Amino acid sequence: MIALTLSEIAGVTGGSLRPGGGRDAASVVDGVVTTDSREITAGGIFVAKPGEVTDGHLFAPAAVDQGAALLIVERELDLPVAQVVVSDAVAALGALATLVVARVRALGRLKVVGITGSNGKTTTKNLLRAVLERVGPTVAPRASFNNEVGAPVTMLQLTEDTRFLVAEMGASGIGEIARLVRMARPDIGIVLKVGLAHAGEFGGIEGTVRAKTEMVTDLEPTDVAVLNADDPRVAGMAAHTRARVLWFGHGADAAVRATDVTVSAAGTGFTLHLASGQSRPVVFRVLGEHHVMNALAAAAAAEELGVPIDDIVSALESVQTAERGRMEVLGRADGVTVINDAYNASPDSMMAALKTLAQIARPGQRTIAVLGEMSELGEFSGEEHDRIGLLAVRLNIAQVVVVGRGARRMHISTINEGSWDGESAYVDTADEAFELVTATARPGDIVLVKSSNAAGLMALGDRLGESFS
């Protein structure tokens, strides 16, 4: 974080300063800011956030032991360290992030890219980071730090030297993306896709559209909205922004587009066409045709930021995995190949993963899909699980293993659609799935493991990958 006095921190957060640990209002701090006491280093700031399961205040002593210089708390603690007492720790975290971004932006070098969408945010963020790091100091979130806590924690990593901030922005309700946009004030806002991910929390697809539109509504006329031309719901956002619109997609009307797409177990090849008219072939090692759209979005933003096409292509080609647990290839090519895509799942990403599984299989190569629940779909849950079961049959997936009661309708749908004899199996637990797959898989098989994170199948994917390695 940039250097700030305790007085400045108290002022921007609306808190009351309690000096301590040899520090007073004029003392300066510039260490890491975190809500996780395990991540505190000497001189850092620990934000004691009350949670649904536990209370961050309970971990404040550990943060002090780790060398915290300041605590941001909702009640004063009997600890020998300076404290800023606030009414809402999460709001204070956001206010502090807003100040830091504004201070660094005022230096005249910082450019901010915001990314949202029902799917692909983390992959696009990783791709864009890989590109931008080649031309300047870049801050981007780890994993999926994209909510009211993770996003400001990322923003607080800025220093005076930072040239690019990539801010991933997720939401579980209306107004949350708008709040993050006000913190970061993106120069470029990317909207990838609007789908049924978290639709239950938004009250339906139209609520999801309204939430994602928040990415572009507050952009200035000098800013750029990078929009998916292939998604009608995203395309409609052009009417709600004052920013210049830059389209990406597969169609000829998109300024940034892909042609000549080929898919194999080694990755995805395509020709990248940029808005400038330049084009280059790309050997993209991230598995799955659906990730080409994420690469296009990253390339569009990078060109807007002045990155040469050769650097864009070189960076895209250097990325081997979208993210831990996202189309992550495990096992050996001469044995059973495991694709662990169980970090998260929505109907769109589940369909994309199954289509990829079918696409990359060579003639005669057996495909196995181990599928768990797609969470947060609300009233759409039943019909969407049915659709996935039907799709698995229509794609001729050789073996479906459905795990957990929340996903059981997928199993019923595969049976009803295909009248299979054992090609679809249902088990209650990941352990049962492991036993079934290891007992029946044979060299040359490709095994996809896909579910929402809440279903807990990512560990199963890792376990299968280790078993077949």
Short mmCIF file of C-alpha atoms in Angstrom, two decimals:
data_model
loop_
_atom_site.label_atom_id
_atom_site.label_comp_id
_atom_site.label_asym_id
_atom_site.label_seq_id
_atom_site.Cartn_x
_atom_site.Cartn_y
_atom_site.Cartn_z
CA MET A 1 0.00 0.00 0.00
CA ILE A 2 1.07 3.60 -0.45
CA ALA A 3 2.27 5.35 2.69
CA LEU A 4 -0.51 6.96 4.77
CA THR A 5 -0.57 8.44 8.24
CA LEU A 6 -2.82 6.94 10.88
CA SER A 7 -4.64 10.25 10.95
CA GLU A 8 -5.39 9.98 7.20
CA ILE A 9 -6.64 6.42 7.62
CA ALA A 10 -8.90 7.40 10.50
CA GLY A 11 -10.23 10.35 8.54
CA VAL A 12 -11.12 8.49 5.35
CA THR A 13 -12.72 5.58 7.22
CA GLY A 14 -14.69 7.84 9.55
CA GLY A 15 -13.05 6.10 12.50
CA SER A 16 -11.68 7.09 15.87
CA LEU A 17 -7.93 6.66 16.33
CA ARG A 18 -6.57 4.96 19.46
CA PRO A 19 -2.77 5.39 19.45
CA GLY A 20 -0.69 2.46 20.65
CA GLY A 21 2.39 0.38 20.06
CA GLY A 22 4.51 3.52 19.84
CA ARG A 23 2.44 4.92 16.97
CA ASP A 24 0.29 8.08 16.98
CA ALA A 25 -1.68 10.17 14.49
CA ALA A 26 1.44 11.27 12.58
CA SER A 27 2.87 7.75 12.25
CA VAL A 28 3.04 6.34 8.72
CA VAL A 29 2.11 2.82 7.62
CA ASP A 30 2.54 1.27 4.18
CA GLY A 31 2.34 -2.48 4.75
CA VAL A 32 -0.03 -5.15 3.51
CA VAL A 33 -3.74 -4.67 4.25
CA THR A 34 -5.70 -7.87 4.86
CA THR A 35 -8.62 -9.47 6.67
CA ASP A 36 -6.60 -12.67 7.15
CA SER A 37 -4.30 -12.58 10.18
CA ARG A 38 -2.12 -15.29 8.60
CA GLU A 39 -1.14 -12.90 5.81
CA ILE A 40 -0.01 -10.05 8.05
CA THR A 41 3.64 -9.04 7.82
CA ALA A 42 5.56 -6.48 9.86
CA GLY A 43 4.01 -3.03 9.45
CA GLY A 44 0.75 -4.32 8.01
CA ILE A 45 -2.87 -3.37 8.67
CA PHE A 46 -5.34 -5.98 9.91
CA VAL A 47 -9.03 -5.35 9.26
CA ALA A 48 -11.13 -7.23 11.83
CA LYS A 49 -14.19 -8.15 9.78
CA PRO A 50 -17.12 -9.84 11.50
CA GLY A 51 -18.16 -12.90 9.50
CA GLU A 52 -21.02 -15.36 9.23
CA VAL A 53 -19.02 -18.15 10.86
CA THR A 54 -16.49 -16.36 13.04
CA ASP A 55 -15.38 -12.87 14.06
CA GLY A 56 -12.17 -11.29 12.79
CA HIS A 57 -11.66 -9.60 16.14
CA LEU A 58 -10.79 -13.02 17.57
CA PHE A 59 -7.76 -13.15 15.31
CA ALA A 60 -6.46 -9.68 16.09
CA PRO A 61 -3.98 -10.96 18.73
CA ALA A 62 -2.46 -13.26 16.11
CA ALA A 63 -2.18 -10.32 13.72
CA VAL A 64 -0.35 -8.31 16.38
CA ASP A 65 2.01 -11.22 16.97
CA GLN A 66 2.69 -11.25 13.21
CA GLY A 67 3.73 -7.60 13.35
CA ALA A 68 0.56 -5.63 12.53
CA ALA A 69 1.14 -1.89 12.91
CA LEU A 70 -2.57 -0.99 12.89
CA LEU A 71 -5.90 -2.66 13.54
CA ILE A 72 -9.13 -1.46 11.94
CA VAL A 73 -11.80 -2.73 14.33
CA GLU A 74 -15.46 -2.28 15.19
CA ARG A 75 -14.73 -2.29 18.91
CA GLU A 76 -11.57 -1.30 20.78
CA LEU A 77 -9.43 -4.27 21.80
CA ASP A 78 -7.09 -4.60 24.76
CA LEU A 79 -3.99 -4.99 22.62
CA PRO A 80 -0.70 -3.00 22.51
CA VAL A 81 -1.16 -1.63 19.00
CA ALA A 82 -2.69 1.40 17.31
CA GLN A 83 -6.36 0.96 16.41
CA VAL A 84 -8.92 2.78 14.29
CA VAL A 85 -12.41 2.04 15.60
CA VAL A 86 -15.08 2.18 12.90
CA SER A 87 -18.77 1.38 12.72
CA ASP A 88 -18.40 -0.98 9.72
CA ALA A 89 -15.07 -2.66 8.94
CA VAL A 90 -16.02 -3.67 5.40
CA ALA A 91 -17.16 -0.14 4.55
CA ALA A 92 -13.92 1.20 6.05
CA LEU A 93 -11.93 -1.19 3.88
CA GLY A 94 -13.73 0.12 0.79
CA ALA A 95 -13.20 3.74 1.77
CA LEU A 96 -9.50 3.14 2.29
CA ALA A 97 -9.24 1.43 -1.12
CA THR A 98 -11.03 4.35 -2.78
CA LEU A 99 -8.51 6.79 -1.32
CA VAL A 100 -5.50 4.72 -2.34
CA VAL A 101 -6.70 4.29 -5.94
CA ALA A 102 -7.41 8.03 -6.21
CA ARG A 103 -3.99 8.95 -4.80
CA VAL A 104 -2.13 6.67 -7.21
CA ARG A 105 -4.28 7.75 -10.15
CA ALA A 106 -3.46 11.39 -9.36
CA LEU A 107 0.18 10.61 -10.13
CA GLY A 108 -0.86 10.28 -13.79
CA ARG A 109 0.36 6.78 -14.71
CA LEU A 110 -2.29 4.37 -13.42
CA LYS A 111 -4.84 2.75 -15.74
CA VAL A 112 -7.65 0.63 -14.32
CA VAL A 113 -9.49 -2.22 -16.03
CA GLY A 114 -12.68 -3.60 -14.46
CA ILE A 115 -13.93 -7.06 -15.45
CA THR A 116 -17.33 -8.59 -14.81
CA GLY A 117 -19.57 -11.29 -16.27
CA SER A 118 -21.38 -14.44 -15.22
CA ASN A 119 -18.46 -16.57 -16.42
CA GLY A 120 -14.82 -16.03 -17.31
CA LYS A 121 -13.87 -13.18 -14.97
CA THR A 122 -10.95 -14.94 -13.32
CA THR A 123 -9.60 -16.39 -16.56
CA THR A 124 -9.78 -13.02 -18.32
CA LYS A 125 -8.12 -11.35 -15.34
CA ASN A 126 -5.26 -13.86 -15.44
CA LEU A 127 -4.79 -13.46 -19.18
CA LEU A 128 -4.82 -9.67 -18.98
CA ARG A 129 -2.38 -9.69 -16.09
CA ALA A 130 -0.02 -11.90 -18.12
CA VAL A 131 -0.14 -9.36 -20.95
CA LEU A 132 0.15 -6.17 -18.91
CA GLU A 133 2.98 -7.43 -16.71
CA ARG A 134 5.14 -7.39 -19.83
CA VAL A 135 4.89 -3.61 -20.13
CA GLY A 136 4.59 -2.32 -16.58
CA PRO A 137 4.00 -3.04 -12.87
CA THR A 138 0.56 -4.64 -12.61
CA VAL A 139 -1.74 -5.40 -9.67
CA ALA A 140 -4.46 -8.04 -10.12
CA PRO A 141 -6.38 -10.20 -7.65
CA ARG A 142 -5.36 -13.71 -6.76
CA ALA A 143 -7.94 -16.48 -7.13
CA SER A 144 -11.42 -14.89 -7.28
CA PHE A 145 -10.94 -11.87 -5.04
CA ASN A 146 -13.85 -10.00 -6.59
CA ASN A 147 -16.35 -9.13 -3.85
CA GLU A 148 -16.77 -6.28 -1.35
CA VAL A 149 -13.76 -7.57 0.61
CA GLY A 150 -11.50 -9.19 -1.97
CA ALA A 151 -11.67 -6.36 -4.51
CA PRO A 152 -10.62 -3.56 -2.12
CA VAL A 153 -7.91 -5.78 -0.61
CA THR A 154 -6.50 -6.07 -4.13
CA MET A 155 -6.77 -2.33 -4.76
CA LEU A 156 -4.83 -1.68 -1.57
CA GLN A 157 -1.81 -3.44 -3.08
CA LEU A 158 -1.20 -0.39 -5.28
CA THR A 159 2.04 1.54 -4.91
CA GLU A 160 3.26 4.75 -6.55
CA ASP A 161 4.94 2.63 -9.25
CA THR A 162 1.84 0.65 -10.26
CA ARG A 163 0.92 1.22 -13.88
CA PHE A 164 -2.06 -1.13 -14.26
CA LEU A 165 -4.80 -2.31 -11.91
CA VAL A 166 -6.95 -5.21 -13.08
CA ALA A 167 -10.06 -5.33 -10.88
CA GLU A 168 -12.29 -8.38 -11.04
CA MET A 169 -15.82 -7.44 -9.98
CA GLY A 170 -18.39 -10.01 -8.94
CA ALA A 171 -21.73 -9.57 -7.24
CA SER A 172 -24.47 -11.44 -5.45
CA GLY A 173 -26.91 -8.53 -5.53
CA ILE A 174 -27.89 -5.30 -7.26
CA GLY A 175 -25.59 -2.38 -6.45
CA GLU A 176 -22.49 -4.37 -5.55
CA ILE A 177 -20.67 -3.90 -8.86
CA ALA A 178 -21.61 -0.21 -8.84
CA ARG A 179 -19.97 0.11 -5.43
CA LEU A 180 -16.75 -1.51 -6.69
CA VAL A 181 -16.79 0.66 -9.82
CA ARG A 182 -16.96 3.77 -7.64
CA MET A 183 -13.91 2.54 -5.73
CA ALA A 184 -11.74 1.77 -8.75
CA ARG A 185 -13.11 4.17 -11.41
CA PRO A 186 -12.13 1.94 -14.37
CA ASP A 187 -10.78 3.45 -17.57
CA ILE A 188 -11.87 0.26 -19.33
CA GLY A 189 -14.89 -1.81 -18.29
CA ILE A 190 -15.20 -5.36 -19.65
CA VAL A 191 -18.47 -7.32 -19.63
CA LEU A 192 -17.95 -10.93 -20.72
CA LYS A 193 -21.28 -12.72 -20.57
CA VAL A 194 -24.64 -12.74 -18.82
CA GLY A 195 -25.83 -16.19 -17.82
CA LEU A 196 -27.62 -18.01 -15.03
CA ALA A 197 -24.69 -18.05 -12.62
CA HIS A 198 -26.06 -16.76 -9.27
CA ALA A 199 -29.44 -16.16 -10.95
CA GLY A 200 -31.18 -17.35 -7.79
CA GLU A 201 -29.59 -14.52 -5.83
CA PHE A 202 -30.55 -11.90 -8.44
CA GLY A 203 -34.13 -13.10 -8.75
CA GLY A 204 -33.72 -14.14 -12.38
CA ILE A 205 -31.78 -13.37 -15.52
CA GLU A 206 -33.07 -9.79 -15.83
CA GLY A 207 -31.73 -9.02 -12.38
CA THR A 208 -28.37 -10.41 -13.47
CA VAL A 209 -28.42 -8.12 -16.52
CA ARG A 210 -29.11 -5.07 -14.34
CA ALA A 211 -26.28 -5.98 -11.99
CA LYS A 212 -23.70 -6.54 -14.74
CA THR A 213 -24.77 -3.35 -16.55
CA GLU A 214 -23.47 -1.43 -13.53
CA MET A 215 -19.96 -1.99 -14.93
CA VAL A 216 -20.57 0.46 -17.78
CA THR A 217 -23.23 2.92 -16.60
CA ASP A 218 -20.80 5.17 -14.72
CA LEU A 219 -17.99 5.11 -17.29
CA GLU A 220 -16.99 8.52 -18.65
CA PRO A 221 -17.12 9.44 -22.34
CA THR A 222 -13.33 9.17 -22.44
CA ASP A 223 -13.49 5.58 -21.11
CA VAL A 224 -13.98 2.35 -23.07
CA ALA A 225 -16.65 -0.32 -22.62
CA VAL A 226 -15.38 -3.68 -23.95
CA LEU A 227 -18.53 -5.67 -24.71
CA ASN A 228 -19.29 -9.18 -25.98
CA ALA A 229 -20.95 -8.77 -29.36
CA ASP A 230 -22.06 -12.42 -29.36
CA ASP A 231 -24.21 -12.08 -26.22
CA PRO A 232 -27.41 -10.08 -26.89
CA ARG A 233 -27.78 -9.22 -23.19
CA VAL A 234 -24.28 -7.76 -23.09
CA ALA A 235 -24.69 -6.07 -26.45
CA GLY A 236 -27.74 -4.26 -25.08
CA MET A 237 -25.53 -2.55 -22.51
CA ALA A 238 -24.17 -0.27 -25.22
CA ALA A 239 -27.34 1.80 -24.83
CA HIS A 240 -26.58 2.37 -21.14
CA THR A 241 -23.06 3.78 -21.30
CA ARG A 242 -21.51 7.08 -22.31
CA ALA A 243 -18.21 5.35 -22.99
CA ARG A 244 -16.87 4.38 -26.40
CA VAL A 245 -17.85 0.77 -27.11
CA LEU A 246 -15.29 -1.77 -28.33
CA TRP A 247 -16.85 -5.03 -29.47
CA PHE A 248 -15.25 -8.47 -29.24
CA GLY A 249 -16.60 -11.78 -30.52
CA HIS A 250 -16.55 -14.29 -33.34
CA GLY A 251 -18.65 -12.33 -35.84
CA ALA A 252 -17.25 -10.17 -38.62
CA ASP A 253 -18.77 -7.05 -37.02
CA ALA A 254 -16.64 -7.39 -33.88
CA ALA A 255 -13.58 -5.12 -33.88
CA VAL A 256 -11.61 -7.77 -31.95
CA ARG A 257 -12.42 -11.25 -33.14
CA ALA A 258 -11.20 -14.81 -33.62
CA THR A 259 -11.26 -16.87 -36.79
CA ASP A 260 -9.99 -20.33 -37.76
CA VAL A 261 -10.65 -21.78 -34.29
CA THR A 262 -9.41 -25.33 -33.73
CA VAL A 263 -9.76 -27.35 -30.53
CA SER A 264 -7.70 -30.29 -29.28
CA ALA A 265 -6.47 -31.81 -26.04
CA ALA A 266 -3.34 -29.67 -26.40
CA GLY A 267 -5.30 -26.42 -26.37
CA THR A 268 -7.02 -24.07 -28.79
CA GLY A 269 -5.68 -22.45 -31.93
CA PHE A 270 -7.16 -19.34 -33.52
CA THR A 271 -6.29 -16.25 -35.50
CA LEU A 272 -6.54 -13.06 -33.46
CA HIS A 273 -7.79 -9.92 -35.24
CA LEU A 274 -7.40 -6.61 -33.39
CA ALA A 275 -9.27 -3.34 -33.83
CA SER A 276 -6.19 -1.83 -35.46
CA GLY A 277 -6.52 -4.31 -38.32
CA GLN A 278 -3.51 -6.37 -37.27
CA SER A 279 -3.83 -10.15 -37.00
CA ARG A 280 -1.71 -13.03 -35.71
CA PRO A 281 -2.12 -16.78 -35.22
CA VAL A 282 -2.36 -17.82 -31.55
CA VAL A 283 -1.49 -21.23 -30.11
CA PHE A 284 -3.55 -20.97 -26.93
CA ARG A 285 -2.76 -23.71 -24.42
CA VAL A 286 -5.76 -23.02 -22.20
CA LEU A 287 -8.18 -25.87 -22.81
CA GLY A 288 -11.65 -25.14 -24.18
CA GLU A 289 -13.03 -23.12 -27.08
CA HIS A 290 -15.07 -20.99 -24.65
CA HIS A 291 -11.85 -19.48 -23.30
CA VAL A 292 -11.16 -17.88 -26.69
CA MET A 293 -13.73 -15.22 -25.80
CA ASN A 294 -11.83 -14.47 -22.60
CA ALA A 295 -8.63 -14.13 -24.63
CA LEU A 296 -10.37 -11.72 -27.02
CA ALA A 297 -11.57 -9.53 -24.15
CA ALA A 298 -8.08 -9.43 -22.65
CA ALA A 299 -6.55 -8.63 -26.03
CA ALA A 300 -9.06 -5.85 -26.68
CA ALA A 301 -8.26 -4.14 -23.37
CA ALA A 302 -4.52 -4.63 -23.83
CA GLU A 303 -4.51 -3.01 -27.27
CA GLU A 304 -6.48 -0.06 -25.86
CA LEU A 305 -3.70 0.30 -23.29
CA GLY A 306 -1.04 0.43 -25.98
CA VAL A 307 0.34 -3.10 -25.80
CA PRO A 308 1.79 -4.26 -29.17
CA ILE A 309 0.15 -7.28 -30.80
CA ASP A 310 3.31 -9.38 -30.59
CA ASP A 311 3.42 -8.91 -26.81
CA ILE A 312 -0.29 -9.73 -26.55
CA VAL A 313 0.10 -12.97 -28.49
CA SER A 314 3.28 -14.00 -26.70
CA ALA A 315 1.62 -13.48 -23.31
CA LEU A 316 -1.54 -15.38 -24.29
CA GLU A 317 0.55 -18.28 -25.51
CA SER A 318 2.52 -18.34 -22.25
CA VAL A 319 -0.55 -19.08 -20.12
CA GLN A 320 -1.04 -22.83 -19.69
CA THR A 321 -3.97 -23.00 -17.25
CA ALA A 322 -6.91 -20.63 -16.88
CA GLU A 323 -6.76 -20.90 -13.08
CA ARG A 324 -6.36 -23.53 -10.41
CA GLY A 325 -9.35 -25.88 -10.76
CA ARG A 326 -10.45 -24.40 -14.09
CA MET A 327 -9.93 -26.78 -17.02
CA GLU A 328 -6.75 -27.88 -15.26
CA VAL A 329 -5.22 -30.89 -17.04
CA LEU A 330 -3.84 -33.55 -14.72
CA GLY A 331 -2.61 -37.12 -15.21
CA ARG A 332 -0.46 -38.36 -18.07
CA ALA A 333 -1.09 -38.30 -21.80
CA ASP A 334 -0.30 -42.05 -22.07
CA GLY A 335 -2.68 -42.93 -19.24
CA VAL A 336 -5.92 -41.43 -17.98
CA THR A 337 -6.21 -37.68 -18.51
CA VAL A 338 -8.10 -35.79 -15.79
CA ILE A 339 -9.53 -32.33 -16.41
CA ASN A 340 -10.28 -30.67 -13.08
CA ASP A 341 -12.85 -27.92 -13.68
CA ALA A 342 -14.53 -28.06 -10.29
CA TYR A 343 -13.61 -24.64 -8.92
CA ASN A 344 -17.07 -23.44 -9.87
CA ALA A 345 -19.95 -24.13 -12.24
CA SER A 346 -22.92 -22.47 -13.86
CA PRO A 347 -25.13 -23.86 -16.63
CA ASP A 348 -23.05 -22.01 -19.24
CA SER A 349 -19.69 -23.19 -17.94
CA MET A 350 -21.00 -26.73 -17.40
CA MET A 351 -22.19 -26.89 -21.01
CA ALA A 352 -18.90 -25.46 -22.26
CA ALA A 353 -16.88 -28.01 -20.28
CA LEU A 354 -18.95 -30.93 -21.58
CA LYS A 355 -18.67 -29.69 -25.16
CA THR A 356 -14.90 -29.38 -24.73
CA LEU A 357 -14.74 -32.94 -23.41
CA ALA A 358 -16.59 -34.18 -26.49
CA GLN A 359 -14.49 -32.04 -28.86
CA ILE A 360 -11.06 -33.11 -27.68
CA ALA A 361 -11.73 -36.86 -27.61
CA ARG A 362 -10.10 -38.72 -30.47
CA PRO A 363 -12.09 -41.39 -32.35
CA GLY A 364 -12.52 -44.37 -30.06
CA GLN A 365 -11.33 -42.48 -26.96
CA ARG A 366 -13.69 -42.87 -24.01
CA THR A 367 -15.03 -39.81 -22.17
CA ILE A 368 -16.12 -39.77 -18.52
CA ALA A 369 -17.92 -36.80 -16.91
CA VAL A 370 -18.01 -36.62 -13.11
CA LEU A 371 -20.61 -33.95 -12.37
CA GLY A 372 -21.76 -32.27 -9.17
CA GLU A 373 -24.32 -29.67 -8.24
CA MET A 374 -24.53 -26.21 -9.79
CA SER A 375 -25.38 -23.99 -6.83
CA GLU A 376 -27.14 -20.61 -6.45
CA LEU A 377 -29.63 -21.20 -9.28
CA GLY A 378 -32.74 -20.78 -7.17
CA GLU A 379 -35.96 -21.69 -8.98
CA PHE A 380 -33.98 -22.56 -12.12
CA SER A 381 -31.99 -25.32 -10.43
CA GLY A 382 -34.12 -28.31 -11.42
CA GLU A 383 -34.56 -27.49 -15.09
CA GLU A 384 -30.91 -26.48 -15.51
CA HIS A 385 -29.66 -29.75 -14.01
CA ASP A 386 -32.05 -31.55 -16.37
CA ARG A 387 -30.57 -29.68 -19.34
CA ILE A 388 -27.04 -30.76 -18.42
CA GLY A 389 -28.11 -34.39 -18.18
CA LEU A 390 -29.71 -34.20 -21.62
CA LEU A 391 -26.65 -32.52 -23.09
CA ALA A 392 -24.34 -35.25 -21.77
CA VAL A 393 -26.41 -37.84 -23.63
CA ARG A 394 -26.57 -35.82 -26.84
CA LEU A 395 -22.80 -35.31 -26.79
CA ASN A 396 -22.33 -39.08 -26.48
CA ILE A 397 -20.35 -38.84 -23.26
CA ALA A 398 -19.49 -42.48 -22.60
CA GLN A 399 -19.90 -42.45 -18.82
CA VAL A 400 -21.60 -39.94 -16.53
CA VAL A 401 -21.03 -40.08 -12.78
CA VAL A 402 -23.36 -37.75 -10.86
CA VAL A 403 -22.27 -36.90 -7.31
CA GLY A 404 -24.53 -35.66 -4.51
CA ARG A 405 -28.25 -35.25 -4.00
CA GLY A 406 -28.23 -31.67 -5.24
CA ALA A 407 -27.21 -32.94 -8.70
CA ARG A 408 -29.33 -36.11 -8.80
CA ARG A 409 -31.71 -34.73 -11.42
CA MET A 410 -28.84 -34.83 -13.91
CA HIS A 411 -28.67 -38.60 -13.41
CA ILE A 412 -32.43 -39.02 -13.82
CA SER A 413 -32.38 -36.92 -17.00
CA THR A 414 -29.57 -38.93 -18.58
CA ILE A 415 -31.48 -42.14 -17.95
CA ASN A 416 -34.74 -40.74 -19.29
CA GLU A 417 -33.08 -39.33 -22.40
CA GLY A 418 -30.77 -42.18 -23.26
CA SER A 419 -32.25 -45.30 -21.68
CA TRP A 420 -28.66 -46.26 -20.98
CA ASP A 421 -27.52 -49.43 -19.33
CA GLY A 422 -25.10 -48.20 -16.69
CA GLU A 423 -23.71 -45.31 -18.69
CA SER A 424 -25.00 -42.96 -15.98
CA ALA A 425 -24.26 -43.70 -12.35
CA TYR A 426 -25.30 -41.85 -9.21
CA VAL A 427 -23.27 -41.75 -5.97
CA ASP A 428 -23.79 -39.77 -2.80
CA THR A 429 -20.19 -38.84 -2.03
CA ALA A 430 -16.89 -37.88 -3.64
CA ASP A 431 -15.27 -40.93 -2.06
CA GLU A 432 -17.75 -43.19 -3.84
CA ALA A 433 -17.10 -41.36 -7.09
CA PHE A 434 -13.36 -41.86 -6.65
CA GLU A 435 -13.78 -45.58 -6.10
CA LEU A 436 -16.06 -45.92 -9.11
CA VAL A 437 -13.87 -43.97 -11.52
CA THR A 438 -10.59 -45.58 -10.46
CA ALA A 439 -12.17 -49.02 -10.79
CA THR A 440 -13.56 -48.45 -14.29
CA ALA A 441 -11.23 -45.96 -16.04
CA ARG A 442 -8.63 -47.36 -18.39
CA PRO A 443 -5.60 -45.91 -20.20
CA GLY A 444 -6.59 -43.37 -22.81
CA ASP A 445 -9.78 -42.24 -21.07
CA ILE A 446 -10.46 -38.53 -20.51
CA VAL A 447 -12.16 -37.71 -17.20
CA LEU A 448 -13.82 -34.32 -16.62
CA VAL A 449 -14.65 -33.30 -13.05
CA LYS A 450 -17.08 -30.36 -12.94
CA SER A 451 -19.21 -28.79 -10.21
CA SER A 452 -19.75 -25.66 -8.20
CA ASN A 453 -17.18 -25.05 -5.51
CA ALA A 454 -19.77 -25.72 -2.83
CA ALA A 455 -20.10 -29.31 -4.06
CA GLY A 456 -16.50 -29.93 -3.03
CA LEU A 457 -15.38 -31.89 -6.09
CA MET A 458 -12.16 -29.95 -6.75
CA ALA A 459 -10.39 -32.15 -4.20
CA LEU A 460 -11.82 -35.18 -6.04
CA GLY A 461 -10.31 -33.91 -9.29
CA ASP A 462 -6.93 -33.48 -7.61
CA ARG A 463 -7.19 -36.94 -6.07
CA LEU A 464 -8.04 -38.55 -9.42
CA GLY A 465 -5.25 -36.68 -11.12
CA GLU A 466 -2.76 -37.91 -8.54
CA SER A 467 -4.11 -41.47 -8.79
CA PHE A 468 -3.61 -41.60 -12.56
CA SER A 469 -0.29 -39.75 -12.68
#
